[in-house]
Amino acid sequence: AYYVPRRSYGHKVNHQSPSLAKILNDIRSNLIVCNEFEQLSNLPIFIDECDPAVGTIYGVYDNPNYNICNTEYYPCIVASMIYHILSLSSRIQMITHWSFYMEGKRLFEGNRTLMTNYNLHLPILSGLKLFGKLKYKRLLIETNQIHSPIFGVATCDDENKSYQLLLFYHVDDWTHEDIQSISITFKNIPSENVLLRHYRIDSNHNNPYVEWVRMGKPDELNPNQLEHLKHSQELKLLYAPVKYKIENNQLKLASFDLPSHSISFIELTNISI
């Protein structure tokens, strides 16, 4: 996704958002081309620079729409993009993210980066860390909502001792505000007791940018402000870990809210009591 104009030179610009459909259509078109050549038919496919922000050097001072790179919106659309790419073709073996560390830029400039000044992590880095917690054995997810805007990826380890569920609520329009109530039941859990950990990336969790805005968007940080933002960038739990006893190989969780442009990551780990 790129914005028109990429540089507005202070002039007012229209609200614009990335298009997940366009990203996926571009990939489909290239897959069709690859399939037209017999010598390419058995080769694995790597998708490089696979993220929605085009225009590495551009940021919020060029076009305010680039602010998505600072917020919880960015890891959420990347999560949705990865989820849908996984269903396009079994030949896709690798997806790589691409970014720079821009020196001499202003705080939260909105460039295509994983960090801003002072080595402060952007929410996208926390999102990639959550993806890194997924295992290789993918599990089936059943939903009773046909047109739900919420998707997820479920995995477990090879010994069926830990289970991971990554949920996300993506809408292309970054101004969209909504909250969905989520009810989850884990089935076929062989453990007797588990420990549940729930991580969240949204406008109030694991989000240094929001904390910086609350500070008044200072251009430079004093030691206390820097310490606060460093603390806010650490991947933290939504609440303290909870122990559950598994009954009939199932675990039904209490309903919880998932705001738009947010990610929830739930992990169950086998424990002995």
C-alpha positions as protocol buffer text, in pm:
chain_id: "A"
residue {
  index: 1
  type: ALA
  ca { x: 0 y: 0 z: 0 }
}
residue {
  index: 2
  type: TYR
  ca { x: 125 y: 345 z: -82 }
}
residue {
  index: 3
  type: TYR
  ca { x: -46 y: 679 z: -56 }
}
residue {
  index: 4
  type: VAL
  ca { x: -120 y: 950 z: -308 }
}
residue {
  index: 5
  type: PRO
  ca { x: 58 y: 1179 z: -277 }
}
residue {
  index: 6
  type: ARG
  ca { x: 348 y: 1014 z: -101 }
}
residue {
  index: 7
  type: ARG
  ca { x: 461 y: 1360 z: 4 }
}
residue {
  index: 8
  type: SER
  ca { x: 197 y: 1624 z: 72 }
}
residue {
  index: 9
  type: TYR
  ca { x: 431 y: 1910 z: 168 }
}
residue {
  index: 10
  type: GLY
  ca { x: 193 y: 2017 z: 441 }
}
residue {
  index: 11
  type: HIS
  ca { x: -121 y: 2013 z: 227 }
}
residue {
  index: 12
  type: LYS
  ca { x: -428 y: 1833 z: 353 }
}
residue {
  index: 13
  type: VAL
  ca { x: -458 y: 1475 z: 228 }
}
residue {
  index: 14
  type: ASN
  ca { x: -753 y: 1239 z: 215 }
}
residue {
  index: 15
  type: HIS
  ca { x: -784 y: 946 z: 452 }
}
residue {
  index: 16
  type: GLN
  ca { x: -642 y: 634 z: 285 }
}
residue {
  index: 17
  type: SER
  ca { x: -590 y: 280 z: 407 }
}
residue {
  index: 18
  type: PRO
  ca { x: -400 y: -24 z: 278 }
}
residue {
  index: 19
  type: SER
  ca { x: -596 y: -282 z: 80 }
}
residue {
  index: 20
  type: LEU
  ca { x: -545 y: -641 z: 192 }
}
residue {
  index: 21
  type: ALA
  ca { x: -738 y: -760 z: -115 }
}
residue {
  index: 22
  type: LYS
  ca { x: -496 y: -581 z: -348 }
}
residue {
  index: 23
  type: ILE
  ca { x: -196 y: -734 z: -172 }
}
residue {
  index: 24
  type: LEU
  ca { x: -340 y: -1084 z: -205 }
}
residue {
  index: 25
  type: ASN
  ca { x: -446 y: -1028 z: -568 }
}
residue {
  index: 26
  type: ASP
  ca { x: -92 y: -920 z: -656 }
}
residue {
  index: 27
  type: ILE
  ca { x: 43 y: -1242 z: -504 }
}
residue {
  index: 28
  type: ARG
  ca { x: -219 y: -1453 z: -683 }
}
residue {
  index: 29
  type: SER
  ca { x: -124 y: -1291 z: -1015 }
}
residue {
  index: 30
  type: ASN
  ca { x: 241 y: -1380 z: -964 }
}
residue {
  index: 31
  type: LEU
  ca { x: 151 y: -1735 z: -865 }
}
residue {
  index: 32
  type: ILE
  ca { x: -39 y: -1770 z: -1193 }
}
residue {
  index: 33
  type: VAL
  ca { x: 269 y: -1653 z: -1384 }
}
residue {
  index: 34
  type: CYS
  ca { x: 490 y: -1904 z: -1200 }
}
residue {
  index: 35
  type: ASN
  ca { x: 248 y: -2185 z: -1284 }
}
residue {
  index: 36
  type: GLU
  ca { x: 269 y: -2102 z: -1656 }
}
residue {
  index: 37
  type: PHE
  ca { x: 631 y: -2220 z: -1673 }
}
residue {
  index: 38
  type: GLU
  ca { x: 690 y: -2592 z: -1641 }
}
residue {
  index: 39
  type: GLN
  ca { x: 1047 y: -2541 z: -1519 }
}
residue {
  index: 40
  type: LEU
  ca { x: 911 y: -2346 z: -1223 }
}
residue {
  index: 41
  type: SER
  ca { x: 627 y: -2581 z: -1137 }
}
residue {
  index: 42
  type: ASN
  ca { x: 809 y: -2773 z: -862 }
}
residue {
  index: 43
  type: LEU
  ca { x: 1010 y: -2491 z: -710 }
}
residue {
  index: 44
  type: PRO
  ca { x: 923 y: -2348 z: -367 }
}
residue {
  index: 45
  type: ILE
  ca { x: 805 y: -1989 z: -363 }
}
residue {
  index: 46
  type: PHE
  ca { x: 944 y: -1720 z: -135 }
}
residue {
  index: 47
  type: ILE
  ca { x: 755 y: -1393 z: -90 }
}
residue {
  index: 48
  type: ASP
  ca { x: 1003 y: -1119 z: -8 }
}
residue {
  index: 49
  type: GLU
  ca { x: 932 y: -772 z: 140 }
}
residue {
  index: 50
  type: CYS
  ca { x: 593 y: -905 z: 241 }
}
residue {
  index: 51
  type: ASP
  ca { x: 432 y: -625 z: 438 }
}
residue {
  index: 52
  type: PRO
  ca { x: 176 y: -359 z: 352 }
}
residue {
  index: 53
  type: ALA
  ca { x: 382 y: -37 z: 382 }
}
residue {
  index: 54
  type: VAL
  ca { x: 550 y: 72 z: 60 }
}
residue {
  index: 55
  type: GLY
  ca { x: 774 y: 376 z: 76 }
}
residue {
  index: 56
  type: THR
  ca { x: 1056 y: 311 z: 318 }
}
residue {
  index: 57
  type: ILE
  ca { x: 1169 y: 668 z: 366 }
}
residue {
  index: 58
  type: TYR
  ca { x: 821 y: 819 z: 387 }
}
residue {
  index: 59
  type: GLY
  ca { x: 643 y: 888 z: 713 }
}
residue {
  index: 60
  type: VAL
  ca { x: 377 y: 1090 z: 889 }
}
residue {
  index: 61
  type: TYR
  ca { x: 541 y: 1422 z: 800 }
}
residue {
  index: 62
  type: ASP
  ca { x: 511 y: 1329 z: 430 }
}
residue {
  index: 63
  type: ASN
  ca { x: 158 y: 1189 z: 451 }
}
residue {
  index: 64
  type: PRO
  ca { x: -30 y: 1144 z: 784 }
}
residue {
  index: 65
  type: ASN
  ca { x: -174 y: 812 z: 665 }
}
residue {
  index: 66
  type: TYR
  ca { x: 167 y: 653 z: 727 }
}
residue {
  index: 67
  type: ASN
  ca { x: 86 y: 667 z: 1097 }
}
residue {
  index: 68
  type: ILE
  ca { x: -41 y: 310 z: 1063 }
}
residue {
  index: 69
  type: CYS
  ca { x: 324 y: 201 z: 1090 }
}
residue {
  index: 70
  type: ASN
  ca { x: 332 y: 332 z: 1448 }
}
residue {
  index: 71
  type: THR
  ca { x: 14 y: 170 z: 1576 }
}
residue {
  index: 72
  type: GLU
  ca { x: -151 y: -161 z: 1659 }
}
residue {
  index: 73
  type: TYR
  ca { x: -305 y: -152 z: 1309 }
}
residue {
  index: 74
  type: TYR
  ca { x: 23 y: -258 z: 1147 }
}
residue {
  index: 75
  type: PRO
  ca { x: 83 y: -592 z: 1324 }
}
residue {
  index: 76
  type: CYS
  ca { x: -286 y: -673 z: 1280 }
}
residue {
  index: 77
  type: ILE
  ca { x: -289 y: -629 z: 902 }
}
residue {
  index: 78
  type: VAL
  ca { x: 39 y: -822 z: 878 }
}
residue {
  index: 79
  type: ALA
  ca { x: -123 y: -1105 z: 1078 }
}
residue {
  index: 80
  type: SER
  ca { x: -420 y: -1106 z: 842 }
}
residue {
  index: 81
  type: MET
  ca { x: -193 y: -1097 z: 540 }
}
residue {
  index: 82
  type: ILE
  ca { x: 12 y: -1395 z: 662 }
}
residue {
  index: 83
  type: TYR
  ca { x: -303 y: -1590 z: 748 }
}
residue {
  index: 84
  type: HIS
  ca { x: -452 y: -1546 z: 401 }
}
residue {
  index: 85
  type: ILE
  ca { x: -123 y: -1609 z: 220 }
}
residue {
  index: 86
  type: LEU
  ca { x: -97 y: -1948 z: 393 }
}
residue {
  index: 87
  type: SER
  ca { x: -416 y: -2053 z: 214 }
}
residue {
  index: 88
  type: LEU
  ca { x: -308 y: -1940 z: -135 }
}
residue {
  index: 89
  type: SER
  ca { x: -64 y: -2215 z: -224 }
}
residue {
  index: 90
  type: SER
  ca { x: 125 y: -2499 z: -57 }
}
residue {
  index: 91
  type: ARG
  ca { x: 426 y: -2394 z: -266 }
}
residue {
  index: 92
  type: ILE
  ca { x: 473 y: -2080 z: -55 }
}
residue {
  index: 93
  type: GLN
  ca { x: 753 y: -2187 z: 178 }
}
residue {
  index: 94
  type: MET
  ca { x: 873 y: -1856 z: 320 }
}
residue {
  index: 95
  type: ILE
  ca { x: 741 y: -1507 z: 387 }
}
residue {
  index: 96
  type: THR
  ca { x: 992 y: -1240 z: 481 }
}
residue {
  index: 97
  type: HIS
  ca { x: 926 y: -903 z: 642 }
}
residue {
  index: 98
  type: TRP
  ca { x: 1136 y: -608 z: 531 }
}
residue {
  index: 99
  type: SER
  ca { x: 1229 y: -293 z: 716 }
}
residue {
  index: 100
  type: PHE
  ca { x: 1510 y: -53 z: 802 }
}
residue {
  index: 101
  type: TYR
  ca { x: 1634 y: 117 z: 1115 }
}
residue {
  index: 102
  type: MET
  ca { x: 1632 y: 485 z: 1023 }
}
residue {
  index: 103
  type: GLU
  ca { x: 1894 y: 692 z: 1202 }
}
residue {
  index: 104
  type: GLY
  ca { x: 1844 y: 1067 z: 1247 }
}
residue {
  index: 105
  type: LYS
  ca { x: 1465 y: 1046 z: 1219 }
}
residue {
  index: 106
  type: ARG
  ca { x: 1209 y: 1191 z: 1459 }
}
residue {
  index: 107
  type: LEU
  ca { x: 1034 y: 982 z: 1721 }
}
residue {
  index: 108
  type: PHE
  ca { x: 758 y: 767 z: 1573 }
}
residue {
  index: 109
  type: GLU
  ca { x: 810 y: 911 z: 1227 }
}
residue {
  index: 110
  type: GLY
  ca { x: 602 y: 633 z: 1073 }
}
residue {
  index: 111
  type: ASN
  ca { x: 869 y: 484 z: 848 }
}
residue {
  index: 112
  type: ARG
  ca { x: 884 y: 121 z: 743 }
}
residue {
  index: 113
  type: THR
  ca { x: 1077 y: 13 z: 1051 }
}
residue {
  index: 114
  type: LEU
  ca { x: 1061 y: -219 z: 1351 }
}
residue {
  index: 115
  type: MET
  ca { x: 1190 y: 49 z: 1589 }
}
residue {
  index: 116
  type: THR
  ca { x: 1197 y: 422 z: 1634 }
}
residue {
  index: 117
  type: ASN
  ca { x: 1454 y: 644 z: 1810 }
}
residue {
  index: 118
  type: TYR
  ca { x: 1607 y: 530 z: 2139 }
}
residue {
  index: 119
  type: ASN
  ca { x: 1568 y: 173 z: 2005 }
}
residue {
  index: 120
  type: LEU
  ca { x: 1203 y: 179 z: 2107 }
}
residue {
  index: 121
  type: HIS
  ca { x: 1010 y: -114 z: 1962 }
}
residue {
  index: 122
  type: LEU
  ca { x: 705 y: -49 z: 1747 }
}
residue {
  index: 123
  type: PRO
  ca { x: 392 y: -266 z: 1788 }
}
residue {
  index: 124
  type: ILE
  ca { x: 481 y: -456 z: 1469 }
}
residue {
  index: 125
  type: LEU
  ca { x: 784 y: -605 z: 1644 }
}
residue {
  index: 126
  type: SER
  ca { x: 564 y: -738 z: 1925 }
}
residue {
  index: 127
  type: GLY
  ca { x: 332 y: -884 z: 1662 }
}
residue {
  index: 128
  type: LEU
  ca { x: 617 y: -1068 z: 1493 }
}
residue {
  index: 129
  type: LYS
  ca { x: 729 y: -1200 z: 1834 }
}
residue {
  index: 130
  type: LEU
  ca { x: 382 y: -1346 z: 1887 }
}
residue {
  index: 131
  type: PHE
  ca { x: 398 y: -1517 z: 1549 }
}
residue {
  index: 132
  type: GLY
  ca { x: 732 y: -1657 z: 1660 }
}
residue {
  index: 133
  type: LYS
  ca { x: 558 y: -1829 z: 1951 }
}
residue {
  index: 134
  type: LEU
  ca { x: 347 y: -2042 z: 1715 }
}
residue {
  index: 135
  type: LYS
  ca { x: 456 y: -2403 z: 1662 }
}
residue {
  index: 136
  type: TYR
  ca { x: 478 y: -2601 z: 1337 }
}
residue {
  index: 137
  type: LYS
  ca { x: 181 y: -2835 z: 1384 }
}
residue {
  index: 138
  type: ARG
  ca { x: -129 y: -2646 z: 1272 }
}
residue {
  index: 139
  type: LEU
  ca { x: -470 y: -2726 z: 1419 }
}
residue {
  index: 140
  type: LEU
  ca { x: -825 y: -2685 z: 1292 }
}
residue {
  index: 141
  type: ILE
  ca { x: -1033 y: -2386 z: 1402 }
}
residue {
  index: 142
  type: GLU
  ca { x: -1412 y: -2406 z: 1381 }
}
residue {
  index: 143
  type: THR
  ca { x: -1628 y: -2094 z: 1397 }
}
residue {
  index: 144
  type: ASN
  ca { x: -2004 y: -2046 z: 1415 }
}
residue {
  index: 145
  type: GLN
  ca { x: -1992 y: -1703 z: 1249 }
}
residue {
  index: 146
  type: ILE
  ca { x: -1978 y: -1721 z: 870 }
}
residue {
  index: 147
  type: HIS
  ca { x: -1898 y: -1356 z: 807 }
}
residue {
  index: 148
  type: SER
  ca { x: -1690 y: -1291 z: 1117 }
}
residue {
  index: 149
  type: PRO
  ca { x: -1410 y: -1032 z: 1074 }
}
residue {
  index: 150
  type: ILE
  ca { x: -1198 y: -1231 z: 1318 }
}
residue {
  index: 151
  type: PHE
  ca { x: -954 y: -1499 z: 1203 }
}
residue {
  index: 152
  type: GLY
  ca { x: -695 y: -1708 z: 1380 }
}
residue {
  index: 153
  type: VAL
  ca { x: -412 y: -1958 z: 1364 }
}
residue {
  index: 154
  type: ALA
  ca { x: -392 y: -2250 z: 1609 }
}
residue {
  index: 155
  type: THR
  ca { x: -89 y: -2472 z: 1664 }
}
residue {
  index: 156
  type: CYS
  ca { x: 56 y: -2722 z: 1910 }
}
residue {
  index: 157
  type: ASP
  ca { x: 397 y: -2870 z: 1978 }
}
residue {
  index: 158
  type: ASP
  ca { x: 497 y: -3219 z: 1863 }
}
residue {
  index: 159
  type: GLU
  ca { x: 421 y: -3373 z: 2201 }
}
residue {
  index: 160
  type: ASN
  ca { x: 81 y: -3207 z: 2242 }
}
residue {
  index: 161
  type: LYS
  ca { x: 194 y: -3040 z: 2564 }
}
residue {
  index: 162
  type: SER
  ca { x: 139 y: -2680 z: 2459 }
}
residue {
  index: 163
  type: TYR
  ca { x: -125 y: -2513 z: 2242 }
}
residue {
  index: 164
  type: GLN
  ca { x: -121 y: -2169 z: 2083 }
}
residue {
  index: 165
  type: LEU
  ca { x: -404 y: -1960 z: 1941 }
}
residue {
  index: 166
  type: LEU
  ca { x: -340 y: -1631 z: 1764 }
}
residue {
  index: 167
  type: LEU
  ca { x: -656 y: -1426 z: 1697 }
}
residue {
  index: 168
  type: PHE
  ca { x: -680 y: -1097 z: 1511 }
}
residue {
  index: 169
  type: TYR
  ca { x: -951 y: -854 z: 1409 }
}
residue {
  index: 170
  type: HIS
  ca { x: -843 y: -670 z: 1096 }
}
residue {
  index: 171
  type: VAL
  ca { x: -1041 y: -416 z: 894 }
}
residue {
  index: 172
  type: ASP
  ca { x: -866 y: -222 z: 615 }
}
residue {
  index: 173
  type: ASP
  ca { x: -1005 y: 113 z: 730 }
}
residue {
  index: 174
  type: TRP
  ca { x: -768 y: 218 z: 1009 }
}
residue {
  index: 175
  type: THR
  ca { x: -1029 y: 460 z: 1149 }
}
residue {
  index: 176
  type: HIS
  ca { x: -1278 y: 174 z: 1204 }
}
residue {
  index: 177
  type: GLU
  ca { x: -1370 y: 122 z: 1570 }
}
residue {
  index: 178
  type: ASP
  ca { x: -1554 y: -185 z: 1693 }
}
residue {
  index: 179
  type: ILE
  ca { x: -1544 y: -452 z: 1964 }
}
residue {
  index: 180
  type: GLN
  ca { x: -1636 y: -818 z: 1918 }
}
residue {
  index: 181
  type: SER
  ca { x: -1714 y: -1061 z: 2200 }
}
residue {
  index: 182
  type: ILE
  ca { x: -1513 y: -1384 z: 2170 }
}
residue {
  index: 183
  type: SER
  ca { x: -1601 y: -1725 z: 2313 }
}
residue {
  index: 184
  type: ILE
  ca { x: -1344 y: -2002 z: 2284 }
}
residue {
  index: 185
  type: THR
  ca { x: -1354 y: -2374 z: 2359 }
}
residue {
  index: 186
  type: PHE
  ca { x: -1039 y: -2585 z: 2328 }
}
residue {
  index: 187
  type: LYS
  ca { x: -1119 y: -2947 z: 2241 }
}
residue {
  index: 188
  type: ASN
  ca { x: -927 y: -3276 z: 2245 }
}
residue {
  index: 189
  type: ILE
  ca { x: -682 y: -3155 z: 2509 }
}
residue {
  index: 190
  type: PRO
  ca { x: -503 y: -3463 z: 2653 }
}
residue {
  index: 191
  type: SER
  ca { x: -363 y: -3277 z: 2956 }
}
residue {
  index: 192
  type: GLU
  ca { x: -523 y: -3283 z: 3300 }
}
residue {
  index: 193
  type: ASN
  ca { x: -408 y: -2936 z: 3406 }
}
residue {
  index: 194
  type: VAL
  ca { x: -290 y: -2640 z: 3201 }
}
residue {
  index: 195
  type: LEU
  ca { x: -157 y: -2292 z: 3255 }
}
residue {
  index: 196
  type: LEU
  ca { x: -310 y: -2023 z: 3033 }
}
residue {
  index: 197
  type: ARG
  ca { x: -122 y: -1713 z: 2924 }
}
residue {
  index: 198
  type: HIS
  ca { x: -299 y: -1439 z: 2728 }
}
residue {
  index: 199
  type: TYR
  ca { x: -106 y: -1167 z: 2543 }
}
residue {
  index: 200
  type: ARG
  ca { x: -270 y: -869 z: 2374 }
}
residue {
  index: 201
  type: ILE
  ca { x: -165 y: -598 z: 2128 }
}
residue {
  index: 202
  type: ASP
  ca { x: -416 y: -315 z: 2101 }
}
residue {
  index: 203
  type: SER
  ca { x: -447 y: 57 z: 2172 }
}
residue {
  index: 204
  type: ASN
  ca { x: -384 y: -1 z: 2543 }
}
residue {
  index: 205
  type: HIS
  ca { x: -144 y: -297 z: 2556 }
}
residue {
  index: 206
  type: ASN
  ca { x: 210 y: -344 z: 2426 }
}
residue {
  index: 207
  type: ASN
  ca { x: 189 y: -11 z: 2249 }
}
residue {
  index: 208
  type: PRO
  ca { x: 470 y: 244 z: 2309 }
}
residue {
  index: 209
  type: TYR
  ca { x: 324 y: 481 z: 2048 }
}
residue {
  index: 210
  type: VAL
  ca { x: 4 y: 534 z: 2247 }
}
residue {
  index: 211
  type: GLU
  ca { x: 206 y: 596 z: 2563 }
}
residue {
  index: 212
  type: TRP
  ca { x: 418 y: 853 z: 2375 }
}
residue {
  index: 213
  type: VAL
  ca { x: 102 y: 1031 z: 2257 }
}
residue {
  index: 214
  type: ARG
  ca { x: -22 y: 1042 z: 2616 }
}
residue {
  index: 215
  type: MET
  ca { x: 305 y: 1210 z: 2711 }
}
residue {
  index: 216
  type: GLY
  ca { x: 227 y: 1489 z: 2465 }
}
residue {
  index: 217
  type: LYS
  ca { x: 451 y: 1362 z: 2182 }
}
residue {
  index: 218
  type: PRO
  ca { x: 783 y: 1496 z: 2316 }
}
residue {
  index: 219
  type: ASP
  ca { x: 1059 y: 1530 z: 2055 }
}
residue {
  index: 220
  type: GLU
  ca { x: 1318 y: 1421 z: 2310 }
}
residue {
  index: 221
  type: LEU
  ca { x: 1273 y: 1195 z: 2611 }
}
residue {
  index: 222
  type: ASN
  ca { x: 1397 y: 1250 z: 2963 }
}
residue {
  index: 223
  type: PRO
  ca { x: 1521 y: 943 z: 3155 }
}
residue {
  index: 224
  type: ASN
  ca { x: 1184 y: 882 z: 3324 }
}
residue {
  index: 225
  type: GLN
  ca { x: 994 y: 902 z: 2996 }
}
residue {
  index: 226
  type: LEU
  ca { x: 1240 y: 668 z: 2826 }
}
residue {
  index: 227
  type: GLU
  ca { x: 1213 y: 416 z: 3109 }
}
residue {
  index: 228
  type: HIS
  ca { x: 833 y: 427 z: 3086 }
}
residue {
  index: 229
  type: LEU
  ca { x: 833 y: 367 z: 2709 }
}
residue {
  index: 230
  type: LYS
  ca { x: 1091 y: 90 z: 2741 }
}
residue {
  index: 231
  type: HIS
  ca { x: 861 y: -79 z: 2989 }
}
residue {
  index: 232
  type: SER
  ca { x: 557 y: -37 z: 2760 }
}
residue {
  index: 233
  type: GLN
  ca { x: 737 y: -205 z: 2469 }
}
residue {
  index: 234
  type: GLU
  ca { x: 793 y: -531 z: 2658 }
}
residue {
  index: 235
  type: LEU
  ca { x: 558 y: -808 z: 2551 }
}
residue {
  index: 236
  type: LYS
  ca { x: 333 y: -844 z: 2855 }
}
residue {
  index: 237
  type: LEU
  ca { x: 38 y: -1059 z: 2952 }
}
residue {
  index: 238
  type: LEU
  ca { x: -315 y: -920 z: 2945 }
}
residue {
  index: 239
  type: TYR
  ca { x: -357 y: -1061 z: 3296 }
}
residue {
  index: 240
  type: ALA
  ca { x: -172 y: -1299 z: 3528 }
}
residue {
  index: 241
  type: PRO
  ca { x: -142 y: -1664 z: 3416 }
}
residue {
  index: 242
  type: VAL
  ca { x: -440 y: -1880 z: 3512 }
}
residue {
  index: 243
  type: LYS
  ca { x: -444 y: -2251 z: 3601 }
}
residue {
  index: 244
  type: TYR
  ca { x: -728 y: -2465 z: 3466 }
}
residue {
  index: 245
  type: LYS
  ca { x: -834 y: -2824 z: 3516 }
}
residue {
  index: 246
  type: ILE
  ca { x: -931 y: -2996 z: 3190 }
}
residue {
  index: 247
  type: GLU
  ca { x: -1264 y: -3179 z: 3201 }
}
residue {
  index: 248
  type: ASN
  ca { x: -1374 y: -3420 z: 2926 }
}
residue {
  index: 249
  type: ASN
  ca { x: -1069 y: -3311 z: 2725 }
}
residue {
  index: 250
  type: GLN
  ca { x: -1219 y: -2961 z: 2685 }
}
residue {
  index: 251
  type: LEU
  ca { x: -1161 y: -2614 z: 2820 }
}
residue {
  index: 252
  type: LYS
  ca { x: -1421 y: -2341 z: 2773 }
}
residue {
  index: 253
  type: LEU
  ca { x: -1292 y: -1992 z: 2844 }
}
residue {
  index: 254
  type: ALA
  ca { x: -1492 y: -1700 z: 2971 }
}
residue {
  index: 255
  type: SER
  ca { x: -1591 y: -1460 z: 2692 }
}
residue {
  index: 256
  type: PHE
  ca { x: -1365 y: -1163 z: 2632 }
}
residue {
  index: 257
  type: ASP
  ca { x: -1369 y: -855 z: 2408 }
}
residue {
  index: 258
  type: LEU
  ca { x: -1144 y: -814 z: 2106 }
}
residue {
  index: 259
  type: PRO
  ca { x: -1126 y: -460 z: 1962 }
}
residue {
  index: 260
  type: SER
  ca { x: -1072 y: -396 z: 1592 }
}
residue {
  index: 261
  type: HIS
  ca { x: -706 y: -373 z: 1485 }
}
residue {
  index: 262
  type: SER
  ca { x: -594 y: -592 z: 1773 }
}
residue {
  index: 263
  type: ILE
  ca { x: -429 y: -929 z: 1833 }
}
residue {
  index: 264
  type: SER
  ca { x: -484 y: -1180 z: 2111 }
}
residue {
  index: 265
  type: PHE
  ca { x: -242 y: -1467 z: 2167 }
}
residue {
  index: 266
  type: ILE
  ca { x: -350 y: -1746 z: 2401 }
}
residue {
  index: 267
  type: GLU
  ca { x: -117 y: -2026 z: 2505 }
}
residue {
  index: 268
  type: LEU
  ca { x: -203 y: -2338 z: 2705 }
}
residue {
  index: 269
  type: THR
  ca { x: 85 y: -2527 z: 2864 }
}
residue {
  index: 270
  type: ASN
  ca { x: 65 y: -2865 z: 3035 }
}
residue {
  index: 271
  type: ILE
  ca { x: 146 y: -2846 z: 3408 }
}
residue {
  index: 272
  type: SER
  ca { x: 165 y: -3089 z: 3700 }
}
residue {
  index: 273
  type: ILE
  ca { x: -22 y: -3010 z: 4021 }
}
